XYZ file of C-alpha atoms in Angstrom:
710
model
C 42.520 62.208 179.962
C 40.773 61.598 183.285
C 40.867 64.358 185.819
C 41.991 63.349 189.361
C 39.311 64.510 191.955
C 41.623 64.199 195.034
C 42.647 67.491 196.655
C 46.245 67.853 195.813
C 47.382 71.124 197.578
C 50.952 70.920 196.323
C 50.229 70.221 192.648
C 51.508 73.539 191.357
C 54.550 73.638 193.517
C 56.062 70.393 192.209
C 55.134 71.180 188.684
C 56.573 74.684 188.842
C 59.972 73.066 189.542
C 59.671 70.695 186.559
C 58.376 72.764 183.699
C 58.293 71.040 180.238
C 59.002 72.242 176.777
C 56.578 70.589 174.359
C 58.525 71.760 171.391
C 61.304 69.533 172.493
C 58.934 66.574 173.236
C 59.611 66.848 176.925
C 57.518 65.067 179.534
C 57.829 64.227 183.190
C 59.060 60.982 184.716
C 58.947 59.554 188.171
C 62.174 58.102 189.483
C 61.215 55.533 192.145
C 63.951 54.430 194.600
C 64.263 51.158 196.437
C 62.220 50.951 199.661
C 60.482 48.730 202.064
C 57.046 47.317 201.389
C 55.324 49.300 204.052
C 57.503 52.513 203.838
C 56.622 55.854 202.387
C 57.047 56.146 198.721
C 59.702 58.736 197.891
C 60.351 59.631 194.268
C 61.894 62.201 192.085
C 59.888 64.040 189.399
C 62.098 65.093 186.496
C 61.839 65.958 182.818
C 63.399 64.346 179.761
C 62.782 64.500 176.039
C 61.068 61.501 174.390
C 63.512 62.002 171.593
C 66.448 60.748 173.606
C 65.229 59.168 176.830
C 64.057 55.625 176.455
C 64.939 53.952 179.725
C 61.546 54.150 181.381
C 58.374 52.022 182.140
C 55.029 53.280 180.973
C 52.227 52.372 183.334
C 48.803 51.353 181.981
C 46.247 51.252 184.783
C 42.876 52.597 185.893
C 42.791 55.573 188.199
C 40.582 53.657 190.640
C 38.040 55.154 193.111
C 38.420 58.787 193.665
C 35.343 59.470 195.715
C 35.625 62.007 198.483
C 35.145 59.298 201.090
C 38.288 57.585 199.823
C 41.361 58.645 201.714
C 44.122 59.316 199.062
C 47.658 58.036 199.488
C 50.575 60.383 199.823
C 53.900 60.128 198.050
C 56.771 62.515 198.168
C 57.862 64.143 194.908
C 60.989 66.172 195.219
C 60.092 66.438 198.889
C 56.625 67.774 198.155
C 53.669 65.693 199.459
C 51.578 64.628 196.484
C 48.237 62.828 196.715
C 47.323 59.853 194.439
C 44.541 57.318 194.344
C 44.816 54.013 196.016
C 45.091 51.916 192.761
C 47.981 54.034 191.503
C 49.688 53.814 194.885
C 49.389 49.993 194.720
C 50.718 49.975 191.236
C 53.764 52.098 192.114
C 54.483 50.003 195.070
C 54.277 46.846 193.096
C 56.742 48.273 190.495
C 59.113 49.277 193.386
C 58.829 45.755 194.770
C 59.279 43.912 191.360
C 61.657 46.153 189.423
C 63.412 48.399 192.040
C 65.212 46.103 194.408
C 68.591 47.655 194.108
C 68.540 50.449 191.577
C 65.966 53.190 190.813
C 63.394 52.793 188.152
C 61.911 55.520 185.883
C 58.176 55.431 185.338
C 55.615 57.488 183.227
C 52.168 57.610 184.820
C 49.643 60.109 183.413
C 48.141 61.135 186.761
C 51.530 62.355 187.894
C 53.485 63.010 184.680
C 50.834 65.400 183.419
C 49.550 68.302 185.377
C 45.899 67.472 185.382
C 44.943 70.925 186.553
C 46.611 72.521 183.509
C 44.359 72.105 180.430
C 46.868 73.754 178.165
C 49.543 71.288 179.278
C 47.145 68.371 178.567
C 46.570 69.706 175.080
C 50.354 69.557 174.492
C 51.194 66.239 176.118
C 48.176 64.099 175.183
C 49.272 64.089 171.425
C 52.661 62.771 172.618
C 51.006 59.617 174.128
C 51.785 57.847 170.911
C 55.514 58.367 171.559
C 55.262 57.774 175.299
C 53.974 54.180 174.790
C 55.934 53.399 171.694
C 59.349 54.361 172.941
C 59.184 52.982 176.360
C 61.412 50.062 177.120
C 58.505 48.269 178.723
C 54.744 48.846 179.202
C 53.295 47.530 182.430
C 49.525 46.791 182.684
C 48.477 46.982 186.337
C 45.149 45.229 186.860
C 45.119 45.688 190.677
C 45.656 43.585 193.805
C 45.478 39.825 193.610
C 44.934 36.874 195.914
C 45.295 33.094 195.821
C 42.512 32.829 193.194
C 44.259 35.252 190.964
C 47.569 33.432 191.297
C 45.855 30.145 190.298
C 44.121 31.902 187.491
C 47.254 33.351 185.966
C 49.083 30.015 186.232
C 46.067 28.454 184.374
C 46.183 31.211 181.708
C 49.771 30.529 181.095
C 49.091 26.789 180.582
C 46.063 27.364 178.432
C 47.926 29.789 176.141
C 50.656 27.202 175.575
C 48.101 24.700 174.220
C 45.246 26.772 173.071
C 45.417 25.426 169.486
C 44.720 21.824 170.694
C 41.716 22.768 172.985
C 37.944 22.529 172.087
C 36.853 25.812 170.642
C 33.427 25.741 172.314
C 31.749 24.095 175.250
C 29.718 21.265 173.692
C 30.007 18.322 176.128
C 31.110 17.408 179.595
C 34.410 16.017 178.000
C 35.227 19.646 176.945
C 34.995 20.734 180.512
C 37.291 17.833 181.595
C 39.852 18.751 178.863
C 40.101 22.429 179.777
C 40.309 21.668 183.520
C 43.073 19.204 182.967
C 44.993 21.590 180.771
C 44.672 24.421 183.275
C 45.435 21.999 186.115
C 42.684 23.584 188.179
C 39.043 22.590 188.745
C 36.611 24.127 186.366
C 34.712 26.135 189.110
C 37.996 27.743 190.179
C 38.850 28.582 186.564
C 35.455 30.097 186.072
C 35.667 32.184 189.284
C 39.132 33.449 188.211
C 37.904 34.171 184.759
C 35.054 36.310 186.136
C 37.399 38.128 188.646
C 39.877 39.073 185.944
C 37.218 39.992 183.410
C 35.429 42.291 185.820
C 38.666 44.340 186.397
C 37.868 47.941 185.617
C 41.006 48.241 183.428
C 39.115 46.424 180.562
C 36.481 49.146 180.475
C 38.994 51.991 179.737
C 38.929 53.862 176.524
C 42.687 54.290 176.527
C 43.615 50.660 176.696
C 43.752 49.994 172.934
C 46.594 52.385 172.347
C 48.389 51.396 175.508
C 48.345 47.757 174.277
C 49.028 48.464 170.532
C 51.707 50.993 170.579
C 54.551 49.298 172.531
C 57.233 47.748 170.292
C 57.390 44.700 172.587
C 54.563 42.816 174.320
C 53.519 44.465 177.673
C 53.628 42.710 180.984
C 50.345 42.176 182.799
C 50.608 42.339 186.580
C 47.801 41.506 188.938
C 48.892 41.170 192.585
C 51.969 39.081 192.647
C 51.187 37.405 189.280
C 52.916 38.418 186.124
C 52.253 37.204 182.460
C 53.156 38.458 179.059
C 50.311 40.292 177.385
C 50.250 38.172 174.235
C 49.863 35.007 176.262
C 47.461 36.566 178.669
C 44.904 37.901 176.171
C 45.086 34.784 174.058
C 44.087 32.642 177.038
C 41.516 35.009 178.214
C 39.965 35.366 174.828
C 39.797 31.583 174.628
C 38.020 31.400 177.977
C 35.594 34.057 176.788
C 34.780 32.067 173.748
C 34.611 28.815 175.806
C 32.421 30.202 178.714
C 30.464 33.092 177.380
C 30.099 32.281 173.665
C 29.861 28.739 174.946
C 28.414 26.362 172.415
C 27.797 28.061 169.048
C 24.212 26.591 169.065
C 25.276 23.005 169.743
C 23.236 22.552 172.896
C 24.138 23.846 176.313
C 25.930 21.563 178.665
C 27.228 24.046 181.308
C 26.131 23.045 184.848
C 23.577 25.366 186.200
C 25.695 26.799 189.086
C 28.561 27.364 186.655
C 26.318 29.190 184.297
C 25.113 31.432 186.999
C 28.751 32.229 187.972
C 29.695 33.116 184.420
C 26.781 35.436 184.120
C 28.597 37.588 186.695
C 31.214 38.368 184.112
C 29.343 41.443 182.947
C 32.229 43.840 183.538
C 33.986 42.607 180.435
C 33.311 44.533 177.189
C 32.296 41.701 174.835
C 34.690 43.052 172.310
C 37.680 43.249 174.684
C 39.347 39.905 174.178
C 38.855 39.896 170.403
C 39.617 43.558 169.744
C 42.647 43.773 172.080
C 43.932 40.438 170.994
C 44.277 41.613 167.356
C 44.854 45.370 167.941
C 48.671 45.148 167.970
C 48.710 43.240 164.679
C 46.028 45.455 163.304
C 47.769 48.679 164.108
C 51.124 47.756 162.766
C 49.496 46.665 159.516
C 47.720 49.925 159.054
C 50.647 51.962 160.206
C 52.600 50.976 157.166
C 49.676 51.926 154.887
C 48.006 55.126 156.054
C 49.874 55.799 159.343
C 47.383 54.016 161.650
C 43.945 52.378 161.869
C 41.061 54.069 160.029
C 38.967 56.397 162.352
C 35.648 54.724 162.310
C 36.696 51.131 163.296
C 38.505 52.592 166.312
C 35.372 54.603 167.272
C 33.357 51.387 167.141
C 35.871 49.286 169.005
C 35.717 51.762 171.902
C 31.843 52.241 171.731
C 31.329 50.402 175.008
C 34.426 51.731 176.799
C 34.282 54.268 179.579
C 36.084 57.455 180.501
C 35.503 60.156 183.061
C 36.230 62.942 180.503
C 33.754 62.909 177.565
C 36.360 64.254 175.108
C 38.409 61.166 175.747
C 35.927 59.098 173.799
C 37.777 60.571 170.808
C 41.137 61.649 172.181
C 41.606 58.306 173.957
C 42.294 56.375 170.824
C 43.597 59.116 168.481
C 47.144 57.984 168.753
C 46.236 54.829 166.923
C 44.399 56.653 164.100
C 45.545 57.214 160.556
C 47.574 60.277 159.677
C 44.562 62.211 158.175
C 42.370 61.667 161.227
C 45.082 63.028 163.566
C 45.609 65.973 161.330
C 41.881 66.695 161.237
C 41.168 66.292 165.037
C 43.312 68.562 167.155
C 43.430 67.618 170.837
C 42.035 70.559 172.707
C 40.335 70.157 176.101
C 39.170 73.689 175.884
C 36.785 72.849 173.081
C 33.106 72.329 173.966
C 32.288 68.598 173.982
C 29.747 69.158 171.172
C 32.359 70.589 168.948
C 34.729 67.624 169.600
C 31.956 65.251 168.713
C 30.985 67.200 165.653
C 34.524 66.945 164.298
C 34.456 63.206 164.830
C 31.000 62.979 163.214
C 32.121 64.825 160.093
C 35.375 62.745 159.852
C 33.335 59.450 160.096
C 30.780 60.617 157.437
C 33.547 61.499 154.986
C 35.128 58.050 155.698
C 33.943 54.601 154.728
C 30.971 54.619 157.077
C 29.082 57.483 155.488
C 25.886 58.496 157.224
C 25.684 55.194 159.078
C 27.142 57.106 161.875
C 23.627 58.374 162.368
C 22.788 54.939 163.760
C 24.441 56.172 166.910
C 22.370 59.316 167.169
C 18.633 60.168 167.479
C 16.075 60.794 170.130
C 16.486 57.206 171.260
C 19.630 58.320 173.031
C 18.166 61.651 174.506
C 16.975 61.517 178.119
C 15.779 65.091 177.811
C 13.574 65.630 174.677
C 14.090 69.312 174.902
C 17.835 69.122 175.005
C 19.771 71.589 172.800
C 21.972 68.778 171.668
C 21.357 68.162 167.917
C 19.375 64.979 167.389
C 21.689 64.071 164.406
C 24.842 64.239 166.533
C 25.915 61.115 168.303
C 26.695 61.540 171.985
C 29.626 59.191 171.816
C 29.891 59.261 175.570
C 26.569 57.647 175.968
C 25.501 55.644 172.897
C 26.139 51.961 172.555
C 26.051 49.861 169.427
C 23.174 50.000 166.956
C 21.434 46.764 166.242
C 20.450 46.899 162.580
C 23.774 48.103 161.503
C 26.722 45.823 162.331
C 29.679 48.256 162.366
C 32.419 45.763 162.476
C 35.316 46.574 160.139
C 34.199 44.341 157.323
C 36.410 45.890 154.538
C 34.970 43.563 151.942
C 31.461 45.108 152.392
C 32.372 48.824 151.813
C 30.870 50.729 154.669
C 30.834 47.530 156.867
C 27.145 47.226 157.051
C 25.094 44.008 156.399
C 22.455 46.215 154.638
C 22.761 48.445 151.675
C 19.482 50.521 151.492
C 20.860 53.516 149.494
C 22.878 51.202 147.286
C 26.196 52.828 147.671
C 25.142 56.404 147.295
C 27.837 58.620 148.684
C 26.903 60.983 151.526
C 26.465 64.541 150.968
C 25.634 67.045 153.718
C 25.417 70.690 154.425
C 25.962 71.892 158.008
C 25.200 75.133 159.692
C 25.969 75.177 163.394
C 23.319 72.762 164.980
C 21.522 72.118 161.674
C 22.324 69.365 159.184
C 20.951 69.051 155.611
C 20.847 65.500 154.387
C 19.366 64.229 151.009
C 17.390 61.069 150.318
C 14.098 59.428 149.422
C 10.810 59.779 151.388
C 9.426 56.404 151.988
C 6.194 56.991 153.949
C 4.599 58.375 157.072
C 4.278 56.098 160.134
C 0.570 55.239 160.832
C 1.139 52.967 163.777
C 3.925 51.755 165.958
C 3.578 49.176 168.694
C 6.370 47.730 171.027
C 7.387 44.336 169.740
C 8.453 42.725 173.040
C 8.570 42.878 176.794
C 11.253 41.801 179.228
C 10.753 39.234 181.982
C 13.144 37.523 184.312
C 13.695 33.930 183.383
C 14.329 31.258 186.057
C 17.690 29.765 185.869
C 16.149 26.382 185.055
C 14.868 27.890 181.839
C 18.093 28.948 180.466
C 19.403 25.604 179.377
C 16.973 25.437 176.456
C 17.270 29.023 175.309
C 20.194 30.875 173.485
C 21.056 33.859 175.588
C 21.353 36.983 173.432
C 24.849 38.558 173.632
C 23.496 41.800 175.194
C 21.456 39.921 177.827
C 22.119 37.517 180.728
C 19.469 37.329 183.463
C 16.581 38.455 181.411
C 14.846 37.118 178.350
C 12.796 38.821 175.782
C 9.217 37.528 175.452
C 7.094 38.618 172.629
C 4.190 40.737 173.973
C 2.032 39.060 171.315
C 3.067 36.995 168.414
C 4.959 39.560 166.284
C 3.522 37.767 163.213
C 0.136 38.638 164.264
C 1.171 42.098 165.306
C 2.665 42.610 161.877
C -0.553 41.203 160.337
C -2.513 43.900 162.107
C -0.023 46.548 161.053
C -0.444 45.304 157.479
C -4.193 46.065 157.853
C -5.319 42.446 157.901
C -7.446 40.690 160.478
C -6.306 37.497 161.828
C -9.543 35.606 161.007
C -9.810 36.599 157.350
C -7.400 37.692 154.760
C -7.599 39.645 151.432
C -6.009 38.404 148.254
C -4.371 40.681 145.747
C -7.724 40.593 143.820
C -9.517 42.012 146.865
C -11.458 38.773 147.625
C -12.018 37.790 151.242
C -11.008 34.238 152.102
C -11.168 32.601 155.592
C -7.955 32.073 157.453
C -7.190 28.390 157.832
C -5.658 28.858 161.311
C -2.273 29.832 159.932
C -0.465 32.929 161.213
C -1.029 34.561 157.866
C -2.864 33.512 154.775
C -0.540 32.334 152.007
C -2.573 34.090 149.433
C -1.938 37.638 150.727
C 0.453 39.823 148.852
C 2.848 42.477 150.281
C 3.017 45.228 147.661
C 3.489 48.600 149.351
C 3.483 51.865 147.343
C 6.031 54.716 147.323
C 4.869 58.231 148.196
C 6.726 60.337 145.565
C 5.091 63.616 146.567
C 7.763 66.175 147.440
C 7.760 67.032 151.129
C 10.444 69.709 151.285
C 11.521 72.633 149.198
C 15.096 71.230 148.742
C 15.880 68.811 145.904
C 19.257 67.400 144.827
C 19.925 66.015 141.399
C 21.968 62.893 140.990
C 23.423 61.543 137.723
C 24.273 57.828 137.644
C 26.711 56.258 135.064
C 25.679 52.522 134.883
C 28.517 50.123 134.483
C 26.959 46.793 135.393
C 26.681 46.313 139.171
C 25.813 48.593 141.989
C 29.400 48.649 143.185
C 30.514 49.902 139.862
C 27.937 52.735 139.473
C 29.399 56.216 139.296
C 27.258 58.579 141.398
C 27.583 62.259 140.547
C 25.659 64.998 142.200
C 24.382 67.544 139.601
C 23.761 71.256 140.376
C 20.168 72.295 139.811
C 21.422 74.999 137.442
C 23.005 72.414 135.103
C 20.725 72.772 131.924
C 22.135 69.580 130.313
C 20.090 67.472 132.946
C 16.329 67.312 133.186
C 15.713 65.384 136.402
C 12.438 63.714 137.274
C 11.459 62.248 140.640
C 12.243 58.610 141.076
C 9.374 56.269 140.490
C 10.464 52.745 141.482
C 8.719 49.560 140.677
C 8.522 47.523 143.924
C 7.931 43.851 143.104
C 5.343 42.250 145.336
C 5.965 39.211 147.437
C 3.790 36.991 149.628
C 2.776 38.742 152.876
C 3.889 35.721 154.893
C 7.509 36.133 153.536
C 7.467 39.860 154.314
C 6.369 39.102 157.932
C 8.917 36.432 158.728
C 11.761 38.447 157.173
C 10.642 41.387 159.268
C 10.578 39.342 162.482
C 14.312 38.558 162.152
C 15.358 41.864 160.230
C 16.127 39.529 157.389
C 19.161 38.280 159.074
C 19.517 34.574 159.898
C 22.672 33.909 161.730
C 23.571 32.740 165.209
C 26.085 35.549 165.744
C 24.598 39.134 165.286
C 27.634 40.387 163.308
C 27.884 37.442 160.867
C 27.457 38.351 157.227
C 26.212 34.888 156.271
C 22.405 34.712 156.212
C 21.851 38.319 155.009
C 19.355 38.386 153.327
C 17.988 35.338 155.099
C 17.630 32.340 152.868
C 14.094 31.059 152.046
C 14.922 27.757 153.842
C 14.864 29.345 157.234
C 11.290 30.555 156.993
C 9.873 27.324 158.586
C 11.990 27.814 161.679
C 10.990 31.431 162.052
C 7.377 30.847 161.531
C 7.381 27.773 163.764
C 8.894 29.671 166.675
C 6.402 32.569 166.141
C 3.576 30.116 166.024
C 4.755 28.618 169.376
C 5.064 31.962 170.910
C 1.462 32.969 169.941
C 0.053 29.643 171.096
C -1.523 29.355 167.722
C -0.486 26.477 165.498
C 0.297 27.447 162.041
C -1.072 24.639 159.746
C 1.148 25.791 156.902
C 4.360 25.069 158.796
C 4.635 21.249 158.345
C 8.303 20.891 157.530
C 10.527 19.520 160.458
C 13.373 21.756 161.694
C 16.563 20.916 163.429
C 17.428 22.060 166.924
C 20.118 24.356 165.500
C 17.707 26.041 163.061
C 15.279 26.465 166.004
C 17.814 28.076 168.144
C 19.080 30.402 165.377
C 15.505 31.440 164.727
C 14.992 32.231 168.378
C 18.207 34.277 168.650
C 17.656 36.064 165.328
C 14.211 37.097 166.451
C 15.419 38.368 169.853
C 18.327 40.373 168.279
C 16.005 41.963 165.768
C 13.025 42.825 168.082
C 14.880 43.763 171.370
C 14.153 47.388 172.007
C 12.183 47.752 168.858
C 8.707 48.616 167.723
C 6.693 47.198 164.802
C 5.663 49.905 162.536
C 3.342 50.373 159.526
C 3.262 53.324 157.185
C 0.203 54.946 155.513
C 1.454 53.483 152.219
C 1.641 49.895 153.644
C 5.287 49.476 154.368
C 5.986 47.339 157.481
C 9.115 47.150 159.495
C 10.819 47.765 162.768
C 11.862 51.081 164.430
C 13.101 52.319 167.806
C 10.595 52.122 170.679
C 10.162 55.899 170.694
C 8.763 55.861 167.069
C 5.327 57.587 166.973
C 2.520 57.919 164.426
C 3.279 60.827 162.286
C 6.996 60.255 162.047
C 8.346 59.611 158.560
C 10.618 56.980 157.165
C 13.382 58.130 154.810
C 16.415 56.586 152.955
C 19.273 58.923 153.376
C 21.967 58.913 150.681
C 25.075 57.579 152.163
C 23.335 55.450 154.808
C 22.769 51.664 154.622
C 19.560 51.590 156.682
C 16.452 53.632 156.662
C 15.867 56.350 159.325
C 12.895 57.637 161.103
C 12.478 61.413 161.389
C 10.050 63.531 163.341
C 8.637 66.700 161.589
C 8.861 69.984 163.413
C 7.604 72.554 160.956
C 9.940 72.469 157.996
C 12.631 70.703 160.100
C 13.041 67.248 161.405
C 14.465 65.551 164.578
C 16.246 62.297 163.967
C 14.448 59.507 165.958
C 16.586 56.494 165.071
C 17.328 53.781 162.580
C 14.784 51.407 161.073
C 14.344 48.223 159.278
C 11.741 48.400 156.398
C 11.000 45.113 154.634
C 11.660 45.420 150.897
C 14.158 48.388 151.081
C 17.165 47.089 152.963
C 19.253 46.056 149.969
C 18.752 48.936 147.530
C 15.540 47.691 146.017
C 14.157 51.257 145.930
C 17.004 52.111 143.569
C 17.831 48.881 141.817
C 14.274 48.100 140.702
C 13.643 51.501 139.319
C 13.610 51.893 135.498
C 16.474 54.318 135.543
C 18.731 51.415 136.517
C 17.664 48.913 133.984
C 20.719 49.145 131.812
C 20.831 52.661 130.496
C 24.441 54.000 130.179
C 23.436 57.112 132.170
C 20.379 57.947 134.292
C 19.231 60.644 136.663
C 17.149 60.834 139.816
C 16.095 63.481 142.244
C 16.661 63.356 145.967
C 14.861 65.487 148.623
C 16.567 67.564 151.322
C 15.743 67.058 154.966
C 16.917 69.681 157.531
C 17.772 67.896 160.778
C 18.342 69.877 164.093
């Protein structure tokens, strides 16, 4: 719950006359009386129980600018002057104008209905937000003031929503532009300007919007200036325009005029997930409500990853009303708790849920601005971290934890926590010998955009490989570009290709115990990894004699290892698509062709022609994989990608309960979490699946090491 920074000298006076009894589910409402447009706003603050009082409007809005330089507006509550922000003032005046022409209207607005200076009251009322928005007769979404452009845009949105099923899904030709303009009955430039204006409204960046949209029993009303549109129609049309303009062409060749493209790139205020997530959130919530009382915790946390709030605890509390029963029982709203404690509770809940230790992808030194911070490296700072790249945490129920990878092959998470320390268990892969940034960012002239797929996380800049990543990986693999070594140790000249076809990628595994903590695991084999029954065995169990895992890693051509690493073994136009994981062999030509072009060195081994679509997917896949990454090599010859702050001496481990490897930094007998990693040959459980213990025996055992993170 955001805290108002305006100086309200009479706060306590008006609240002292309207005390609430939380045990009776009481809260405050504002009764607004009819008045003139330019007149003072006089209202009555009163209390009612949510058990019985239903005749009110709940307002969903953004607090607006509360800088000291902003002069707040004054309303009169029970004759007491009460200062509010300009945006709330505008919203209340608009409600008065639209819904209060002859009779009063009762409104619930958090900045007034809750005493923001009373933390204990917030602790009591915030858990009631679920009832506030679900029992209101109407929820109003106030986007702010409008103008002629907004009026035209809302009219266009209404027309688009009525015919959205018949419209082209993506912009692929000039005819598509004509069709959408004729449907909207407005020229395409005006429609694009309006789309950018609406998309950039700060309301879309709020953490609280999901519950304010999902909880109402009837579809909310969206008001912007003088324009009004039902939420379901509004978000359907806005989501369509986002797909049409921003997602654009799905790899079919860009046809958007240059000036229009430049305009659309200004729509950076819209959370990329907002149209899709908010469009489905009502249906999603009501489905899960009948199953477990609400939406599972981790998908909600992911859906709000890019949302903002002024109170860091609201990164958790802001969606809790939508969460399942168990999550709401586990996490108690308490604004007196330290932020670290609130986030630790969320971390433990997410680890125990479907996501397991993939929550660690949101943590690590990559998110620390101060390397000496007391904040634990393993604990995500949910108020700062964005979305991880290697792990696609969309709610893909059919893939278990939702990841496109499966490095620990379904091993359940196990942890021991003591204050700021976290014990995790896994397998040591190797020590990082070298780590080099894989890219550099350069501004790209607008004329160059037409031939390049813009990554979803970038607009005006483009990632250019610092040197051909294939050559960089070649160096990391310990091979020179002018000569290569075969598996028999013979030196043969390089024919000009990026990497000799005779070289073999066959890294070893360092099975030397690094720590004094081991954990024994018993596995009951039942056919497929999904059917394996993992059981942790206490070291004192005399019936089990555990030996360290000694996997047999099957070698592969080095060229294959390199091109798979360049795209993180994910060949798909959209970063979250499951298709193309692992990448099919057929895409190797497109990847190597693009790498060859980037290096300025023709690869004679790449002769097969590729389509424009394949080339574009290869470009995009490489950019997604390499952006913000380094190319790494371990002392035992594993190659892969890590975060840019990876250093020689760091170690790579696979943590039980995580679907990607992680990089740790040793500090004595403890470790700091650096970040997630991609390691070629380990991403799909090969370290476990290829081991002799999983070759069909009815029951097998393995030993994991313990790593103490701090």
